[in-house]
């Protein structure tokens, strides 16, 4: 079956613009995660959903970052008033019921803020 | 707090040589440990995982790792490197809250012919 998909794959935004990044998880996966990967670093956790409920958003770096998953499937990560330090690859992952730790990652969205 | 340390940001081996990528973790609870591989412009792919049971775990592409509680280590090995193994490798631990993976900074593996 299809894996996790993310769109767009690449996004260039001018400083101050708002962006929206989309994640389509594997069908049937109730858990969905967002990570931020800066250049040359490992991924860092942003937020976690179980179905439509956002159970952990402790990793969101500021109130400019907002994530939603209204119907428990597709998720959107929104960044308002982008800053240069927001430039990174944003990875989405999903996992099946009963094994949240075994995550399947999408290809990521590379965001460049100029 | 839990953390992962990967020793060596860059490892170079010759084709056919042993691959050893080091990972040490810090955790106050029995850890769930993972190794992921990332090829350029791609997402992360799970190589192997340790949750409970046998401490030597085998993964895809001939990789294996051994959980050593006394050393708080989970080193990744492969007996014979292939050119196709060149990639970025990340060690990770499942966080205590059960909501996220905590990753190390990664090790770039280069394989020369």
PDB file of C-alpha atoms in Angstrom:
ATOM      1  CA  UNK A   1       0.000   0.000   0.000  1.00  0.00           C
ATOM      2  CA  UNK A   2       0.939   3.658  -0.163  1.00  0.00           C
ATOM      3  CA  UNK A   3       3.274   5.058   2.413  1.00  0.00           C
ATOM      4  CA  UNK A   4       3.141   8.395   4.194  1.00  0.00           C
ATOM      5  CA  UNK A   5       2.976  11.243   1.725  1.00  0.00           C
ATOM      6  CA  UNK A   6       3.765  14.900   2.287  1.00  0.00           C
ATOM      7  CA  UNK A   7       3.182  17.975   0.207  1.00  0.00           C
ATOM      8  CA  UNK A   8       4.671  20.132  -0.990  1.00  0.00           C
ATOM      9  CA  UNK A   9       8.089  18.497  -1.101  1.00  0.00           C
ATOM     10  CA  UNK A  10       9.784  21.860  -1.297  1.00  0.00           C
ATOM     11  CA  UNK A  11       8.577  25.246  -0.148  1.00  0.00           C
ATOM     12  CA  UNK A  12      10.276  28.606  -0.344  1.00  0.00           C
ATOM     13  CA  UNK A  13       8.716  31.364   1.728  1.00  0.00           C
ATOM     14  CA  UNK A  14       9.680  34.946   2.297  1.00  0.00           C
ATOM     15  CA  UNK A  15      10.173  35.941   5.903  1.00  0.00           C
ATOM     16  CA  UNK A  16       6.852  36.843   7.415  1.00  0.00           C
ATOM     17  CA  UNK A  17       4.722  34.654   5.153  1.00  0.00           C
ATOM     18  CA  UNK A  18       2.444  31.916   6.443  1.00  0.00           C
ATOM     19  CA  UNK A  19       2.918  28.343   5.202  1.00  0.00           C
ATOM     20  CA  UNK A  20       0.884  25.140   5.442  1.00  0.00           C
ATOM     21  CA  UNK A  21       2.439  21.703   5.157  1.00  0.00           C
ATOM     22  CA  UNK A  22       0.304  18.633   4.546  1.00  0.00           C
ATOM     23  CA  UNK A  23       0.705  15.048   5.667  1.00  0.00           C
ATOM     24  CA  UNK A  24      -1.286  12.034   4.472  1.00  0.00           C
ATOM     25  CA  UNK A  25      -0.620   9.106   6.819  1.00  0.00           C
ATOM     26  CA  UNK A  26      -0.859   5.443   6.004  1.00  0.00           C
ATOM     27  CA  UNK A  27      -4.495   4.370   5.913  1.00  0.00           C
ATOM     28  CA  UNK A  28      -5.622   3.021   9.281  1.00  0.00           C
ATOM     29  CA  UNK A  29      -2.798   4.588  11.258  1.00  0.00           C
ATOM     30  CA  UNK A  30      -4.281   6.389  14.222  1.00  0.00           C
ATOM     31  CA  UNK A  31      -1.066   7.958  15.506  1.00  0.00           C
ATOM     32  CA  UNK A  32       0.570  10.823  13.629  1.00  0.00           C
ATOM     33  CA  UNK A  33       3.743  12.706  14.507  1.00  0.00           C
ATOM     34  CA  UNK A  34       5.499  15.818  13.232  1.00  0.00           C
ATOM     35  CA  UNK A  35       9.249  16.315  13.520  1.00  0.00           C
ATOM     36  CA  UNK A  36      11.570  19.146  12.527  1.00  0.00           C
ATOM     37  CA  UNK A  37      14.989  18.294  11.117  1.00  0.00           C
ATOM     38  CA  UNK A  38      17.489  21.127  10.878  1.00  0.00           C
ATOM     39  CA  UNK A  39      20.417  20.769   8.508  1.00  0.00           C
ATOM     40  CA  UNK A  40      22.940  18.277   9.824  1.00  0.00           C
ATOM     41  CA  UNK A  41      20.831  17.358  12.839  1.00  0.00           C
ATOM     42  CA  UNK A  42      18.547  14.561  13.903  1.00  0.00           C
ATOM     43  CA  UNK A  43      14.784  15.012  13.792  1.00  0.00           C
ATOM     44  CA  UNK A  44      13.229  16.767  16.766  1.00  0.00           C
ATOM     45  CA  UNK A  45       9.697  16.103  17.940  1.00  0.00           C
ATOM     46  CA  UNK A  46       7.080  18.764  17.393  1.00  0.00           C
ATOM     47  CA  UNK A  47       3.671  17.248  18.091  1.00  0.00           C
ATOM     48  CA  UNK A  48       1.643  14.029  18.319  1.00  0.00           C
ATOM     49  CA  UNK A  49      -1.939  13.145  17.415  1.00  0.00           C
ATOM     50  CA  UNK A  50      -4.002  10.129  18.240  1.00  0.00           C
ATOM     51  CA  UNK A  51      -6.864  10.228  15.794  1.00  0.00           C
ATOM     52  CA  UNK A  52      -8.035  13.864  15.869  1.00  0.00           C
ATOM     53  CA  UNK A  53      -6.803  14.547  19.390  1.00  0.00           C
ATOM     54  CA  UNK A  54      -3.536  16.415  19.798  1.00  0.00           C
ATOM     55  CA  UNK A  55      -2.096  14.645  22.824  1.00  0.00           C
ATOM     56  CA  UNK A  56       1.335  16.228  22.946  1.00  0.00           C
ATOM     57  CA  UNK A  57       2.431  19.556  21.498  1.00  0.00           C
ATOM     58  CA  UNK A  58       5.343  20.136  23.817  1.00  0.00           C
ATOM     59  CA  UNK A  59       7.837  20.293  20.961  1.00  0.00           C
ATOM     60  CA  UNK A  60       6.256  23.180  19.074  1.00  0.00           C
ATOM     61  CA  UNK A  61       8.904  25.923  19.280  1.00  0.00           C
ATOM     62  CA  UNK A  62       6.574  28.905  19.446  1.00  0.00           C
ATOM     63  CA  UNK A  63       2.953  29.926  19.173  1.00  0.00           C
ATOM     64  CA  UNK A  64       3.600  30.574  15.477  1.00  0.00           C
ATOM     65  CA  UNK A  65       3.431  26.828  14.966  1.00  0.00           C
ATOM     66  CA  UNK A  66       0.042  25.152  14.846  1.00  0.00           C
ATOM     67  CA  UNK A  67      -0.988  21.645  13.839  1.00  0.00           C
ATOM     68  CA  UNK A  68      -4.365  20.075  13.256  1.00  0.00           C
ATOM     69  CA  UNK A  69      -5.904  16.782  12.228  1.00  0.00           C
ATOM     70  CA  UNK A  70      -9.620  17.519  12.197  1.00  0.00           C
ATOM     71  CA  UNK A  71     -10.927  14.206  10.875  1.00  0.00           C
ATOM     72  CA  UNK A  72      -8.268  11.951  12.278  1.00  0.00           C
ATOM     73  CA  UNK A  73      -6.565  11.371   8.948  1.00  0.00           C
ATOM     74  CA  UNK A  74      -4.794  14.149   7.031  1.00  0.00           C
ATOM     75  CA  UNK A  75      -2.806  16.582   9.143  1.00  0.00           C
ATOM     76  CA  UNK A  76      -1.624  20.105   8.449  1.00  0.00           C
ATOM     77  CA  UNK A  77       1.265  21.898  10.103  1.00  0.00           C
ATOM     78  CA  UNK A  78       0.940  25.642   9.830  1.00  0.00           C
ATOM     79  CA  UNK A  79       3.679  28.135  10.496  1.00  0.00           C
ATOM     80  CA  UNK A  80       2.699  31.768  10.767  1.00  0.00           C
ATOM     81  CA  UNK A  81       5.000  34.712  10.116  1.00  0.00           C
ATOM     82  CA  UNK A  82       7.887  32.476   9.095  1.00  0.00           C
ATOM     83  CA  UNK A  83      11.392  33.298  10.291  1.00  0.00           C
ATOM     84  CA  UNK A  84      14.746  32.210   8.903  1.00  0.00           C
ATOM     85  CA  UNK A  85      15.258  29.850  11.814  1.00  0.00           C
ATOM     86  CA  UNK A  86      12.177  27.938  10.656  1.00  0.00           C
ATOM     87  CA  UNK A  87      14.143  26.692   7.631  1.00  0.00           C
ATOM     88  CA  UNK A  88      14.314  22.918   8.014  1.00  0.00           C
ATOM     89  CA  UNK A  89      12.876  19.670   6.764  1.00  0.00           C
ATOM     90  CA  UNK A  90       9.520  18.880   8.337  1.00  0.00           C
ATOM     91  CA  UNK A  91       8.903  15.161   8.647  1.00  0.00           C
ATOM     92  CA  UNK A  92       5.602  13.465   9.254  1.00  0.00           C
ATOM     93  CA  UNK A  93       5.296   9.923  10.580  1.00  0.00           C
ATOM     94  CA  UNK A  94       2.402   7.604  11.327  1.00  0.00           C
ATOM     95  CA  UNK A  95       2.022   4.379  13.234  1.00  0.00           C
ATOM     96  CA  UNK A  96      -0.561   1.663  13.644  1.00  0.00           C
ATOM     97  CA  UNK A  97      -2.687   0.972  16.727  1.00  0.00           C
ATOM     98  CA  UNK A  98      -0.789  -0.801  19.463  1.00  0.00           C
ATOM     99  CA  UNK A  99       2.693   0.082  18.210  1.00  0.00           C
ATOM    100  CA  UNK A 100       2.994   3.833  18.252  1.00  0.00           C
ATOM    101  CA  UNK A 101       6.754   3.530  18.584  1.00  0.00           C
ATOM    102  CA  UNK A 102       7.151   1.855  15.191  1.00  0.00           C
ATOM    103  CA  UNK A 103       6.850   4.913  12.995  1.00  0.00           C
ATOM    104  CA  UNK A 104       6.739   5.171   9.228  1.00  0.00           C
ATOM    105  CA  UNK A 105       8.094   8.411   7.869  1.00  0.00           C
ATOM    106  CA  UNK A 106       7.162  10.464   4.870  1.00  0.00           C
ATOM    107  CA  UNK A 107       9.769  12.047   2.558  1.00  0.00           C
ATOM    108  CA  UNK A 108       9.501  15.398   4.310  1.00  0.00           C
ATOM    109  CA  UNK A 109       8.896  18.980   3.223  1.00  0.00           C
ATOM    110  CA  UNK A 110      11.989  21.128   2.888  1.00  0.00           C
ATOM    111  CA  UNK A 111      11.111  24.669   3.944  1.00  0.00           C
ATOM    112  CA  UNK A 112      13.454  27.484   3.064  1.00  0.00           C
ATOM    113  CA  UNK A 113      12.706  30.914   4.456  1.00  0.00           C
ATOM    114  CA  UNK A 114      14.438  33.756   2.637  1.00  0.00           C
TER     115      UNK A 114
ATOM    116  CA  UNK B   1      15.500  13.090  30.789  1.00  0.00           C
ATOM    117  CA  UNK B   2      16.130  10.658  28.014  1.00  0.00           C
ATOM    118  CA  UNK B   3      18.794  11.250  25.406  1.00  0.00           C
ATOM    119  CA  UNK B   4      20.766   9.553  22.669  1.00  0.00           C
ATOM    120  CA  UNK B   5      24.429  10.088  21.846  1.00  0.00           C
ATOM    121  CA  UNK B   6      25.928   8.908  18.601  1.00  0.00           C
ATOM    122  CA  UNK B   7      29.712   8.795  18.743  1.00  0.00           C
ATOM    123  CA  UNK B   8      31.267   9.933  15.505  1.00  0.00           C
ATOM    124  CA  UNK B   9      29.404  12.191  13.148  1.00  0.00           C
ATOM    125  CA  UNK B  10      31.151  10.609  10.178  1.00  0.00           C
ATOM    126  CA  UNK B  11      32.386   7.049   9.658  1.00  0.00           C
ATOM    127  CA  UNK B  12      34.273   5.915   6.557  1.00  0.00           C
ATOM    128  CA  UNK B  13      34.812   2.286   5.607  1.00  0.00           C
ATOM    129  CA  UNK B  14      35.944   0.352   2.585  1.00  0.00           C
ATOM    130  CA  UNK B  15      33.566  -1.846   0.680  1.00  0.00           C
ATOM    131  CA  UNK B  16      33.531  -5.265   2.344  1.00  0.00           C
ATOM    132  CA  UNK B  17      34.752  -3.953   5.697  1.00  0.00           C
ATOM    133  CA  UNK B  18      32.926  -4.145   9.002  1.00  0.00           C
ATOM    134  CA  UNK B  19      30.514  -1.335   9.758  1.00  0.00           C
ATOM    135  CA  UNK B  20      30.216  -0.203  13.392  1.00  0.00           C
ATOM    136  CA  UNK B  21      28.066   2.787  14.305  1.00  0.00           C
ATOM    137  CA  UNK B  22      27.950   3.644  17.986  1.00  0.00           C
ATOM    138  CA  UNK B  23      24.938   4.688  20.017  1.00  0.00           C
ATOM    139  CA  UNK B  24      24.604   5.272  23.742  1.00  0.00           C
ATOM    140  CA  UNK B  25      21.362   6.185  25.442  1.00  0.00           C
ATOM    141  CA  UNK B  26      20.196   7.613  28.701  1.00  0.00           C
ATOM    142  CA  UNK B  27      16.900   6.399  30.122  1.00  0.00           C
ATOM    143  CA  UNK B  28      15.435   5.884  33.572  1.00  0.00           C
ATOM    144  CA  UNK B  29      13.031   3.248  32.281  1.00  0.00           C
ATOM    145  CA  UNK B  30      13.625   0.159  30.126  1.00  0.00           C
ATOM    146  CA  UNK B  31      14.195   1.664  26.713  1.00  0.00           C
ATOM    147  CA  UNK B  32      12.722   0.941  23.354  1.00  0.00           C
ATOM    148  CA  UNK B  33      15.575   1.548  20.900  1.00  0.00           C
ATOM    149  CA  UNK B  34      15.670   2.049  17.149  1.00  0.00           C
ATOM    150  CA  UNK B  35      18.004   2.561  14.241  1.00  0.00           C
ATOM    151  CA  UNK B  36      16.803   4.455  11.190  1.00  0.00           C
ATOM    152  CA  UNK B  37      18.539   5.110   7.863  1.00  0.00           C
ATOM    153  CA  UNK B  38      18.031   8.204   5.745  1.00  0.00           C
ATOM    154  CA  UNK B  39      19.067   8.451   2.117  1.00  0.00           C
ATOM    155  CA  UNK B  40      19.426  11.894   0.510  1.00  0.00           C
ATOM    156  CA  UNK B  41      16.137  13.715   0.061  1.00  0.00           C
ATOM    157  CA  UNK B  42      14.197  10.844   1.538  1.00  0.00           C
ATOM    158  CA  UNK B  43      12.423  10.152   4.797  1.00  0.00           C
ATOM    159  CA  UNK B  44      13.664   7.821   7.495  1.00  0.00           C
ATOM    160  CA  UNK B  45      13.428   4.064   7.080  1.00  0.00           C
ATOM    161  CA  UNK B  46      13.377   1.750  10.076  1.00  0.00           C
ATOM    162  CA  UNK B  47      16.368  -0.626  10.084  1.00  0.00           C
ATOM    163  CA  UNK B  48      15.658  -2.445  13.322  1.00  0.00           C
ATOM    164  CA  UNK B  49      14.214  -2.078  16.782  1.00  0.00           C
ATOM    165  CA  UNK B  50      14.627  -3.415  20.296  1.00  0.00           C
ATOM    166  CA  UNK B  51      11.644  -3.482  22.637  1.00  0.00           C
ATOM    167  CA  UNK B  52      11.898  -6.558  24.845  1.00  0.00           C
ATOM    168  CA  UNK B  53      13.303 -10.063  24.628  1.00  0.00           C
ATOM    169  CA  UNK B  54      16.415 -11.042  22.712  1.00  0.00           C
ATOM    170  CA  UNK B  55      19.100  -8.394  23.044  1.00  0.00           C
ATOM    171  CA  UNK B  56      20.612  -9.086  19.626  1.00  0.00           C
ATOM    172  CA  UNK B  57      18.218  -7.850  16.994  1.00  0.00           C
ATOM    173  CA  UNK B  58      18.488  -8.310  13.271  1.00  0.00           C
ATOM    174  CA  UNK B  59      17.193  -5.828  10.780  1.00  0.00           C
ATOM    175  CA  UNK B  60      16.987  -5.218   7.098  1.00  0.00           C
ATOM    176  CA  UNK B  61      19.914  -5.115   4.676  1.00  0.00           C
ATOM    177  CA  UNK B  62      22.109  -7.307   6.875  1.00  0.00           C
ATOM    178  CA  UNK B  63      22.307  -4.905   9.822  1.00  0.00           C
ATOM    179  CA  UNK B  64      22.072  -5.957  13.435  1.00  0.00           C
ATOM    180  CA  UNK B  65      22.368  -4.285  16.828  1.00  0.00           C
ATOM    181  CA  UNK B  66      22.899  -5.479  20.365  1.00  0.00           C
ATOM    182  CA  UNK B  67      21.238  -3.945  23.403  1.00  0.00           C
ATOM    183  CA  UNK B  68      23.687  -3.854  26.300  1.00  0.00           C
ATOM    184  CA  UNK B  69      21.995  -2.552  29.427  1.00  0.00           C
ATOM    185  CA  UNK B  70      25.188  -2.487  31.484  1.00  0.00           C
ATOM    186  CA  UNK B  71      26.850  -0.251  28.899  1.00  0.00           C
ATOM    187  CA  UNK B  72      23.674   1.675  27.972  1.00  0.00           C
ATOM    188  CA  UNK B  73      24.591   1.003  24.365  1.00  0.00           C
ATOM    189  CA  UNK B  74      22.860  -0.074  21.172  1.00  0.00           C
ATOM    190  CA  UNK B  75      25.597  -0.181  18.544  1.00  0.00           C
ATOM    191  CA  UNK B  76      24.750  -0.976  14.918  1.00  0.00           C
ATOM    192  CA  UNK B  77      26.902  -3.398  12.950  1.00  0.00           C
ATOM    193  CA  UNK B  78      27.112  -4.995   9.535  1.00  0.00           C
ATOM    194  CA  UNK B  79      29.790  -7.555   8.697  1.00  0.00           C
ATOM    195  CA  UNK B  80      30.474  -6.365   5.154  1.00  0.00           C
ATOM    196  CA  UNK B  81      29.721  -2.902   3.839  1.00  0.00           C
ATOM    197  CA  UNK B  82      28.198  -2.298   0.425  1.00  0.00           C
ATOM    198  CA  UNK B  83      28.368   0.907  -1.552  1.00  0.00           C
ATOM    199  CA  UNK B  84      24.604   1.151  -1.211  1.00  0.00           C
ATOM    200  CA  UNK B  85      24.950   1.439   2.590  1.00  0.00           C
ATOM    201  CA  UNK B  86      26.266   4.995   2.256  1.00  0.00           C
ATOM    202  CA  UNK B  87      23.657   7.124   4.043  1.00  0.00           C
ATOM    203  CA  UNK B  88      22.839   8.916   7.285  1.00  0.00           C
ATOM    204  CA  UNK B  89      22.043   6.695  10.266  1.00  0.00           C
ATOM    205  CA  UNK B  90      20.061   7.748  13.307  1.00  0.00           C
ATOM    206  CA  UNK B  91      19.700   6.045  16.652  1.00  0.00           C
ATOM    207  CA  UNK B  92      16.540   6.803  18.619  1.00  0.00           C
ATOM    208  CA  UNK B  93      14.819   6.018  21.899  1.00  0.00           C
ATOM    209  CA  UNK B  94      11.066   6.061  22.560  1.00  0.00           C
ATOM    210  CA  UNK B  95      10.341   8.737  25.113  1.00  0.00           C
ATOM    211  CA  UNK B  96       9.037   7.949  28.574  1.00  0.00           C
ATOM    212  CA  UNK B  97       5.707   9.628  27.890  1.00  0.00           C
ATOM    213  CA  UNK B  98       5.165   7.322  24.960  1.00  0.00           C
ATOM    214  CA  UNK B  99       4.566  10.166  22.539  1.00  0.00           C
ATOM    215  CA  UNK B 100       7.734  10.627  20.494  1.00  0.00           C
ATOM    216  CA  UNK B 101      11.073   9.324  19.342  1.00  0.00           C
ATOM    217  CA  UNK B 102      14.187  11.087  20.632  1.00  0.00           C
ATOM    218  CA  UNK B 103      16.910  10.991  17.994  1.00  0.00           C
ATOM    219  CA  UNK B 104      20.653  11.289  18.089  1.00  0.00           C
ATOM    220  CA  UNK B 105      22.418  13.759  15.819  1.00  0.00           C
ATOM    221  CA  UNK B 106      23.166  11.091  13.252  1.00  0.00           C
ATOM    222  CA  UNK B 107      26.223   9.436  11.737  1.00  0.00           C
ATOM    223  CA  UNK B 108      27.085   9.741   8.070  1.00  0.00           C
ATOM    224  CA  UNK B 109      28.440   6.494   6.680  1.00  0.00           C
ATOM    225  CA  UNK B 110      30.699   6.702   3.633  1.00  0.00           C
ATOM    226  CA  UNK B 111      31.728   3.560   1.754  1.00  0.00           C
ATOM    227  CA  UNK B 112      34.666   3.613  -0.630  1.00  0.00           C
ATOM    228  CA  UNK B 113      35.558   1.076  -3.274  1.00  0.00           C
TER     229      UNK B 113
END
